[in-house]
Short mmCIF file of C-alpha atoms (C1' of nucleotides) in Angstrom, two decimals:
data_model
loop_
_atom_site.label_atom_id
_atom_site.label_comp_id
_atom_site.label_asym_id
_atom_site.label_seq_id
_atom_site.Cartn_x
_atom_site.Cartn_y
_atom_site.Cartn_z
CA MET A 672 -15.08 23.13 19.49
CA ASP A 673 -14.17 26.81 20.28
CA THR A 674 -16.59 29.73 20.68
CA ARG A 675 -16.29 30.84 17.22
CA GLU A 676 -16.95 27.38 15.83
CA ARG A 677 -19.98 26.95 18.14
CA LEU A 678 -21.50 30.18 17.16
CA ILE A 679 -21.40 29.23 13.51
CA GLU A 680 -22.87 25.82 14.05
CA SER A 681 -25.47 27.24 16.25
CA THR A 682 -26.34 29.69 13.67
CA ARG A 683 -26.59 27.04 10.96
CA GLU A 684 -29.10 25.11 12.90
CA LEU A 685 -31.29 28.28 13.98
CA LEU A 686 -31.02 29.38 10.40
CA TRP A 687 -32.24 25.87 9.05
CA GLU A 688 -35.04 25.87 11.50
CA ARG A 689 -36.41 29.40 11.59
CA GLY A 690 -34.74 31.23 8.86
CA TYR A 691 -32.79 34.51 8.96
CA VAL A 692 -35.90 36.94 9.83
CA GLY A 693 -36.68 34.29 12.67
CA THR A 694 -33.21 33.98 14.24
CA SER A 695 -32.21 36.66 16.67
CA PRO A 696 -28.89 37.24 17.94
CA LYS A 697 -30.02 36.46 21.33
CA ALA A 698 -31.33 33.12 20.27
CA ILE A 699 -27.85 32.31 18.85
CA GLN A 700 -26.07 33.19 21.89
CA ALA A 701 -28.33 31.04 24.08
CA HIS A 702 -28.09 28.01 21.64
CA SER A 703 -24.37 28.35 21.48
CA GLY A 704 -23.60 29.26 24.90
CA ALA A 705 -21.71 32.24 23.93
CA GLY A 706 -22.23 35.65 25.47
CA GLN A 707 -23.21 38.95 23.90
CA GLY A 708 -19.48 40.13 24.00
CA SER A 709 -18.41 36.94 22.55
CA MET A 710 -20.43 37.10 19.60
CA TYR A 711 -19.77 40.47 18.65
CA HIS A 712 -16.19 40.01 19.27
CA HIS A 713 -16.09 37.12 16.78
CA PHE A 714 -18.48 38.58 14.18
CA SER A 715 -19.63 41.99 13.30
CA GLY A 716 -23.11 41.21 13.81
CA LYS A 717 -25.99 39.00 12.82
CA HIS A 718 -25.34 39.45 8.98
CA ASP A 719 -21.74 38.58 9.39
CA LEU A 720 -22.41 35.41 11.19
CA ALA A 721 -25.20 34.35 8.91
CA LEU A 722 -22.88 34.74 5.98
CA ALA A 723 -20.54 32.20 7.60
CA ALA A 724 -23.16 29.75 8.43
CA ILE A 725 -24.92 29.76 5.12
CA THR A 726 -21.59 29.37 3.26
CA ARG A 727 -20.85 26.56 5.41
CA ASN A 728 -24.33 25.01 4.73
CA ALA A 729 -23.76 25.48 0.90
CA GLU A 730 -20.41 23.57 1.09
CA ASP A 731 -21.89 20.83 3.06
CA LEU A 732 -24.71 20.31 0.60
CA ARG A 733 -22.26 20.24 -2.30
CA ALA A 734 -19.96 17.81 -0.56
CA ARG A 735 -22.66 15.31 0.23
CA ALA A 736 -24.22 15.60 -3.26
CA GLU A 737 -20.70 14.81 -4.79
CA ALA A 738 -20.48 11.75 -2.67
CA ALA A 739 -23.47 10.33 -4.21
CA PHE A 740 -22.76 11.44 -7.73
CA THR A 741 -19.27 9.93 -7.79
CA GLN A 742 -20.40 6.35 -6.98
CA ARG A 743 -19.73 3.97 -9.96
CA GLY A 744 -22.75 2.66 -11.98
CA PRO A 745 -25.24 4.01 -14.63
CA ALA A 746 -26.67 7.42 -14.56
CA PHE A 747 -29.98 6.21 -13.24
CA ASP A 748 -28.46 4.61 -10.30
CA ARG A 749 -26.32 7.62 -9.26
CA ILE A 750 -29.30 9.91 -9.47
CA ALA A 751 -31.64 7.66 -7.48
CA ALA A 752 -28.96 7.32 -4.92
CA TYR A 753 -28.82 11.04 -4.55
CA LEU A 754 -32.38 11.38 -4.45
CA ARG A 755 -32.89 8.50 -1.91
CA ARG A 756 -30.05 9.41 0.28
CA GLU A 757 -31.00 9.53 3.89
CA ARG A 758 -32.72 12.68 4.68
CA ASP A 759 -34.49 14.40 7.44
CA ALA A 760 -37.27 15.46 4.96
CA LEU A 761 -39.39 17.18 7.59
CA ARG A 762 -36.58 19.68 8.30
CA GLY A 763 -36.27 20.50 4.64
CA CYS A 764 -33.16 21.71 2.86
CA PRO A 765 -30.95 24.15 4.66
CA VAL A 766 -30.04 25.97 1.55
CA GLY A 767 -33.30 25.90 -0.31
CA ARG A 768 -35.23 27.24 2.71
CA LEU A 769 -33.21 30.55 2.42
CA THR A 770 -34.80 31.33 -0.79
CA GLN A 771 -38.14 32.05 1.04
CA ASP A 772 -36.22 34.60 3.31
CA PRO A 773 -36.83 38.01 1.91
CA ASP A 774 -33.84 39.51 3.91
CA VAL A 775 -31.46 36.95 2.37
CA MET A 776 -32.68 37.26 -1.12
CA ALA A 777 -32.45 41.04 -0.91
CA ASP A 778 -28.87 40.89 0.12
CA SER A 779 -26.35 39.85 -2.71
CA ALA A 780 -23.57 38.66 -0.27
CA LEU A 781 -26.13 36.12 1.55
CA ARG A 782 -27.76 35.24 -1.66
CA LYS A 783 -24.77 34.38 -3.69
CA PRO A 784 -24.17 30.95 -2.03
CA VAL A 785 -27.69 29.87 -2.57
CA GLU A 786 -27.70 30.75 -6.20
CA ASP A 787 -24.23 29.28 -6.79
CA THR A 788 -25.24 26.01 -5.14
CA PHE A 789 -28.24 25.30 -7.11
CA ALA A 790 -26.64 26.07 -10.41
CA TRP A 791 -24.02 23.81 -9.58
CA LEU A 792 -26.28 21.04 -8.57
CA THR A 793 -28.41 21.35 -11.65
CA ASP A 794 -25.34 21.38 -13.98
CA ARG A 795 -23.93 18.43 -12.22
CA ILE A 796 -27.01 16.28 -12.81
CA ALA A 797 -27.39 17.55 -16.22
CA GLY A 798 -24.04 16.29 -16.91
CA ILE A 799 -24.80 12.87 -15.73
CA LEU A 800 -27.87 12.89 -17.82
CA ALA A 801 -26.07 13.98 -21.04
CA GLU A 802 -23.91 10.90 -20.75
CA GLU A 803 -26.76 8.35 -21.18
CA SER A 804 -29.95 9.79 -22.45
CA ARG A 805 -31.57 11.61 -25.29
CA LEU A 806 -33.47 13.60 -22.64
CA ASP A 807 -32.82 17.46 -22.45
CA PRO A 808 -30.10 17.38 -20.01
CA ARG A 809 -30.75 20.89 -18.62
CA THR A 810 -34.57 20.85 -18.30
CA THR A 811 -34.61 17.42 -17.01
CA ALA A 812 -31.86 18.13 -14.22
CA THR A 813 -34.00 21.21 -13.31
CA ALA A 814 -37.07 19.22 -12.86
CA LEU A 815 -35.10 16.41 -10.84
CA VAL A 816 -33.74 19.21 -8.45
CA ALA A 817 -37.21 20.81 -8.27
CA VAL A 818 -38.67 17.39 -7.14
CA LEU A 819 -36.18 17.51 -4.23
CA GLN A 820 -36.92 20.92 -3.23
CA GLY A 821 -40.66 20.44 -3.73
CA GLY A 822 -40.69 17.23 -1.93
CA TYR A 823 -39.52 19.01 1.21
CA VAL A 824 -42.15 21.55 0.94
CA LEU A 825 -44.82 18.78 0.47
CA ALA A 826 -43.42 16.76 3.42
CA ARG A 827 -43.69 19.65 5.79
CA ALA A 828 -47.10 20.66 4.70
CA ALA A 829 -48.27 16.95 5.32
CA GLY A 830 -46.29 16.56 8.33
CA SER A 831 -45.10 13.32 6.91
CA ALA A 832 -41.58 12.33 5.63
CA ASP A 833 -43.19 9.69 3.56
CA VAL A 834 -44.49 12.36 1.12
CA TYR A 835 -40.97 13.41 0.25
CA ALA A 836 -40.30 9.49 -0.71
CA ASP A 837 -43.38 9.49 -2.80
CA ALA A 838 -42.16 12.58 -4.86
CA VAL A 839 -39.01 10.75 -5.36
CA ASP A 840 -40.53 7.53 -6.46
CA GLY A 841 -42.89 9.31 -8.77
CA ALA A 842 -39.84 11.12 -10.42
CA LEU A 843 -38.01 7.80 -10.67
CA GLY A 844 -40.81 6.12 -12.13
CA LEU A 845 -40.94 9.06 -14.89
CA LEU A 846 -37.35 8.50 -15.54
CA GLU A 847 -37.68 4.79 -16.35
CA GLY A 848 -37.80 3.99 -19.99
CA HIS A 849 -35.81 7.41 -20.81
CA LEU A 850 -32.51 6.13 -19.07
CA PRO A 851 -30.87 2.65 -19.25
CA GLU A 852 -31.18 0.91 -15.84
CA GLY A 853 -28.71 -0.90 -14.00
CA ASN A 854 -29.99 -4.12 -12.97
CA MET B 1342 -63.30 47.55 -0.37
CA ASP B 1343 -64.00 48.09 3.39
CA THR B 1344 -61.57 48.33 5.97
CA ARG B 1345 -61.85 44.56 7.04
CA GLU B 1346 -61.31 43.36 3.42
CA ARG B 1347 -58.32 45.66 3.00
CA LEU B 1348 -56.79 44.28 6.12
CA ILE B 1349 -57.14 40.70 4.73
CA GLU B 1350 -55.70 41.49 1.31
CA SER B 1351 -52.84 43.36 2.62
CA THR B 1352 -52.18 40.42 5.02
CA ARG B 1353 -52.29 37.92 2.13
CA GLU B 1354 -49.90 40.33 0.21
CA LEU B 1355 -47.34 40.47 3.08
CA LEU B 1356 -47.66 36.88 4.09
CA TRP B 1357 -46.78 36.07 0.48
CA GLU B 1358 -43.77 38.43 0.50
CA ARG B 1359 -42.38 38.07 3.83
CA GLY B 1360 -43.95 35.10 5.71
CA TYR B 1361 -45.63 35.20 9.08
CA VAL B 1362 -42.58 35.83 11.03
CA GLY B 1363 -41.59 38.47 8.91
CA THR B 1364 -44.91 40.50 8.93
CA SER B 1365 -45.70 42.87 11.58
CA PRO B 1366 -48.94 44.38 12.79
CA LYS B 1367 -47.49 47.74 12.10
CA ALA B 1368 -46.58 46.73 8.42
CA ILE B 1369 -50.02 45.32 7.67
CA GLN B 1370 -51.60 48.71 9.01
CA ALA B 1371 -49.43 50.81 6.90
CA HIS B 1372 -49.91 48.64 3.72
CA SER B 1373 -53.74 48.64 4.23
CA GLY B 1374 -54.18 52.05 5.38
CA ALA B 1375 -55.93 51.12 8.48
CA GLY B 1376 -55.04 52.26 12.03
CA GLN B 1377 -53.90 50.38 14.94
CA GLY B 1378 -57.43 50.69 16.55
CA SER B 1379 -59.17 49.52 13.37
CA MET B 1380 -57.04 46.52 13.05
CA TYR B 1381 -57.71 45.22 16.66
CA HIS B 1382 -61.39 46.19 16.11
CA HIS B 1383 -61.90 43.67 13.35
CA PHE B 1384 -59.41 41.08 14.28
CA SER B 1385 -58.33 39.85 17.79
CA GLY B 1386 -54.68 40.05 16.57
CA LYS B 1387 -51.97 39.12 14.00
CA HIS B 1388 -52.87 35.42 14.47
CA ASP B 1389 -56.42 35.80 13.79
CA LEU B 1390 -55.76 38.09 10.72
CA ALA B 1391 -53.33 35.58 9.43
CA LEU B 1392 -55.80 32.78 9.70
CA ALA B 1393 -58.33 34.83 7.48
CA ALA B 1394 -55.55 35.72 4.93
CA ILE B 1395 -54.09 32.20 4.75
CA THR B 1396 -57.52 30.63 4.32
CA ARG B 1397 -58.15 32.74 1.50
CA ASN B 1398 -54.90 32.10 -0.16
CA ALA B 1399 -55.76 28.54 0.08
CA GLU B 1400 -59.28 28.90 -1.54
CA ASP B 1401 -57.84 31.03 -4.26
CA LEU B 1402 -55.05 28.51 -5.20
CA ARG B 1403 -57.79 25.72 -5.32
CA ALA B 1404 -60.12 27.61 -7.54
CA ARG B 1405 -57.31 28.55 -10.10
CA ALA B 1406 -56.22 25.00 -10.13
CA GLU B 1407 -59.73 23.64 -10.61
CA ALA B 1408 -60.14 26.15 -13.48
CA ALA B 1409 -57.21 24.46 -15.47
CA PHE B 1410 -57.95 20.78 -14.49
CA THR B 1411 -61.75 21.11 -15.79
CA GLN B 1412 -60.69 22.16 -19.39
CA ARG B 1413 -61.69 19.38 -21.80
CA GLY B 1414 -58.97 17.38 -23.49
CA PRO B 1415 -56.54 14.42 -22.61
CA ALA B 1416 -55.04 14.09 -19.12
CA PHE B 1417 -51.48 15.35 -20.53
CA ASP B 1418 -53.12 18.61 -21.69
CA ARG B 1419 -54.82 19.46 -18.64
CA ILE B 1420 -51.94 18.70 -16.45
CA ALA B 1421 -49.64 20.70 -18.86
CA ALA B 1422 -52.22 23.58 -18.80
CA TYR B 1423 -51.91 23.60 -15.02
CA LEU B 1424 -48.10 23.56 -14.79
CA ARG B 1425 -47.85 26.18 -17.48
CA ARG B 1426 -50.67 28.54 -16.29
CA GLU B 1427 -49.46 31.94 -16.03
CA ARG B 1428 -47.47 32.59 -12.99
CA ASP B 1429 -45.21 35.07 -11.28
CA ALA B 1430 -42.62 32.48 -10.43
CA LEU B 1431 -40.34 34.72 -8.63
CA ARG B 1432 -42.93 35.40 -6.19
CA GLY B 1433 -43.36 31.77 -5.40
CA CYS B 1434 -46.41 30.12 -4.10
CA PRO B 1435 -48.40 31.83 -1.48
CA VAL B 1436 -49.49 28.70 0.14
CA GLY B 1437 -46.13 26.69 -0.13
CA ARG B 1438 -44.20 29.49 1.40
CA LEU B 1439 -45.86 29.11 4.56
CA THR B 1440 -44.38 25.49 5.13
CA GLN B 1441 -41.05 27.37 5.77
CA ASP B 1442 -42.48 29.43 8.62
CA PRO B 1443 -41.86 27.94 11.78
CA ASP B 1444 -44.56 29.88 13.66
CA VAL B 1445 -47.21 28.77 11.04
CA MET B 1446 -46.19 25.10 10.99
CA ALA B 1447 -46.28 25.12 15.04
CA ASP B 1448 -49.97 26.30 15.06
CA SER B 1449 -52.51 23.80 14.03
CA ALA B 1450 -55.02 26.48 12.98
CA LEU B 1451 -52.78 28.02 10.64
CA ARG B 1452 -51.29 24.93 9.30
CA LYS B 1453 -54.52 23.23 8.53
CA PRO B 1454 -55.26 25.09 5.33
CA VAL B 1455 -51.78 24.58 4.01
CA GLU B 1456 -52.08 20.91 4.66
CA ASP B 1457 -55.56 20.48 3.16
CA THR B 1458 -54.56 22.48 0.06
CA PHE B 1459 -51.78 20.38 -0.93
CA ALA B 1460 -53.53 17.04 0.08
CA TRP B 1461 -56.48 18.06 -2.22
CA LEU B 1462 -54.21 19.12 -5.14
CA THR B 1463 -52.16 15.87 -5.12
CA ASP B 1464 -55.39 13.92 -5.01
CA ARG B 1465 -56.96 15.70 -7.87
CA ILE B 1466 -53.87 15.30 -10.03
CA ALA B 1467 -53.70 11.58 -9.08
CA GLY B 1468 -57.50 11.28 -10.22
CA ILE B 1469 -56.47 12.73 -13.70
CA LEU B 1470 -53.58 10.31 -13.98
CA ALA B 1471 -55.49 7.33 -13.13
CA GLU B 1472 -58.06 7.99 -15.92
CA GLU B 1473 -55.16 7.54 -18.71
CA SER B 1474 -51.96 5.89 -17.58
CA ARG B 1475 -50.40 3.12 -15.84
CA LEU B 1476 -48.14 5.40 -13.92
CA ASP B 1477 -48.63 5.14 -10.01
CA PRO B 1478 -51.12 8.03 -9.64
CA ARG B 1479 -50.17 9.00 -6.06
CA THR B 1480 -46.65 9.04 -6.35
CA THR B 1481 -46.58 10.54 -9.85
CA ALA B 1482 -48.84 13.23 -8.65
CA THR B 1483 -46.71 14.10 -5.90
CA ALA B 1484 -43.83 14.36 -7.97
CA LEU B 1485 -45.59 16.73 -10.32
CA VAL B 1486 -46.75 18.96 -7.53
CA ALA B 1487 -43.28 19.07 -6.11
CA VAL B 1488 -41.76 19.91 -9.50
CA LEU B 1489 -44.00 23.25 -9.09
CA GLN B 1490 -43.01 23.97 -5.63
CA GLY B 1491 -39.51 23.22 -6.32
CA GLY B 1492 -39.62 25.25 -9.40
CA TYR B 1493 -40.37 28.29 -7.45
CA VAL B 1494 -37.48 27.64 -4.98
CA LEU B 1495 -35.10 27.33 -7.84
CA ALA B 1496 -36.34 30.30 -9.74
CA ARG B 1497 -36.01 32.45 -6.59
CA ALA B 1498 -32.54 31.00 -6.08
CA ALA B 1499 -31.65 31.74 -9.57
CA GLY B 1500 -33.32 35.04 -9.73
CA SER B 1501 -35.08 34.09 -12.89
CA ALA B 1502 -38.49 32.90 -13.76
CA ASP B 1503 -37.05 30.84 -16.68
CA VAL B 1504 -35.83 28.20 -14.30
CA TYR B 1505 -39.55 27.65 -13.30
CA ALA B 1506 -40.27 27.10 -16.85
CA ASP B 1507 -37.45 24.69 -17.38
CA ALA B 1508 -38.34 22.60 -14.48
CA VAL B 1509 -42.01 22.26 -15.88
CA ASP B 1510 -40.72 21.40 -19.36
CA GLY B 1511 -38.34 18.81 -17.77
CA ALA B 1512 -41.21 17.25 -15.99
CA LEU B 1513 -43.65 17.20 -19.08
CA GLY B 1514 -40.51 15.84 -21.22
CA LEU B 1515 -40.54 12.83 -18.57
CA LEU B 1516 -44.33 12.49 -18.85
CA GLU B 1517 -44.25 12.02 -22.53
CA GLY B 1518 -44.46 8.47 -23.57
CA HIS B 1519 -46.17 7.47 -20.34
CA LEU B 1520 -49.62 9.43 -21.13
CA PRO B 1521 -51.32 9.58 -24.49
CA GLU B 1522 -50.94 13.04 -25.80
CA GLY B 1523 -53.66 15.21 -27.34
CA ASN B 1524 -52.62 16.61 -30.65
"C1'" DG C 92 -65.34 51.95 14.11
"C1'" DT C 93 -61.32 54.70 14.35
"C1'" DC C 94 -57.76 57.53 17.07
"C1'" DT C 95 -54.10 58.37 20.40
"C1'" DA C 96 -51.64 57.05 24.39
"C1'" DT C 97 -49.39 53.72 26.84
"C1'" DA C 98 -47.08 49.40 28.18
"C1'" DC C 99 -43.77 46.03 28.18
"C1'" DA C 100 -40.76 42.64 25.72
"C1'" DT C 101 -37.57 41.72 22.08
"C1'" DG C 102 -34.34 42.88 18.32
"C1'" DG C 103 -29.84 44.33 17.23
"C1'" DA C 104 -26.05 46.57 18.40
"C1'" DT C 105 -22.36 49.60 21.24
"C1'" DA C 106 -19.32 50.88 25.35
"C1'" DG C 107 -16.21 49.91 28.44
"C1'" DA C 108 -14.54 47.23 32.54
"C1'" DC C 109 -12.26 42.86 33.39
"C1'" DG D 1023 -11.90 36.99 24.78
"C1'" DT D 1024 -15.48 37.73 27.64
"C1'" DC D 1025 -18.94 40.05 30.74
"C1'" DT D 1026 -22.24 43.59 32.06
"C1'" DA D 1027 -24.57 47.77 31.52
"C1'" DT D 1028 -26.85 50.56 28.30
"C1'" DC D 1029 -29.27 52.21 24.07
"C1'" DC D 1030 -32.80 53.19 20.95
"C1'" DA D 1031 -36.11 51.02 17.40
"C1'" DT D 1032 -39.69 47.76 16.74
"C1'" DG D 1033 -43.05 44.02 17.80
"C1'" DT D 1034 -47.37 43.20 19.63
"C1'" DA D 1035 -51.16 44.41 22.27
"C1'" DT D 1036 -54.27 46.88 25.60
"C1'" DA D 1037 -57.11 51.19 27.33
"C1'" DG D 1038 -60.01 54.61 26.82
"C1'" DA D 1039 -61.32 58.76 24.30
"C1'" DC D 1040 -64.04 60.31 20.45
#
DNA sequence: GTCTATACATGGATAGAC
DNA sequence: GTCTATCCATGTATAGAC
């Protein structure tokens, strides 16, 4: 992995863990092993580097989600597969966490990937729901995505990944009866 | 309001808006109109002041929630009243947002009010659900609290409070049929 | 109780040598 | 491309006068 790549990957990690406000150029350099000069050679500054990292986090989320959704099977199963996908719940969502960062939300370039990601995700799930239920697709999909994001919040508050699993189980319990299940 | 009180209230505002990492003593002084000397006279430092502010945010959340839950009526209505309570969705939850702050989560004193608040809230809702349904109270309550917290995340991502309302509507739509409704 | 002065580290970036 | 030196603002706190 070349220096530029290491800088982006380190920034992804640090943004995930500490957010934009909490991540300093110095910390990125230390984490990536790149020097001051290197960083400012490859990127114009913290903002530029963060944009690259956030964009990649967003692409990554999308690709992983799509992998769960394109499995074959009934809607309930595909949604359950996505919600139950292996996750490090205590780390939270690398995209969702950015919504709490005032400097990210105040900057339209940094904010756009975040906005687009959740718009896409909600739409994608709404499409799946529309195939097989009479639930309102948009509001139901929004609620399901919210369970994910809120599940992370609660897991972190409790210091236990089990709470994330509880939130998902609760949501799937509510879905039962509204969607035809596959087994 | 005396100086000490103004310092706490200003810190509550700033923690809500910018988090712990993003809030400087200087910003607190400017917002509260208190001088450097005043702040360090009343509190030992940023940490001490944040503890007072976080504690108060937690008490506040609890009191407001309790007000919705103690209304009379069937479980569905009391829960709907809480979820639909007037909120400034774009500002997010003053307690939930702290879960994204690495310095808060790493400090057991600052973290405890956050942990306790969500444990209480989930339990409280589980108790209401247990009265009138065969849903699993704990997981269902966890999912409902997660919809709240996730609704804030999605509303901020979209830049629209309507998304919060969508998440709540979706969740209540899923609850229907599982709980006896009152109207 | 509040003010001003001071201190020292860090944040974020630029300049120029190699 | 990478390194070191340098820069100025800010973060966070202490000291001591009033």
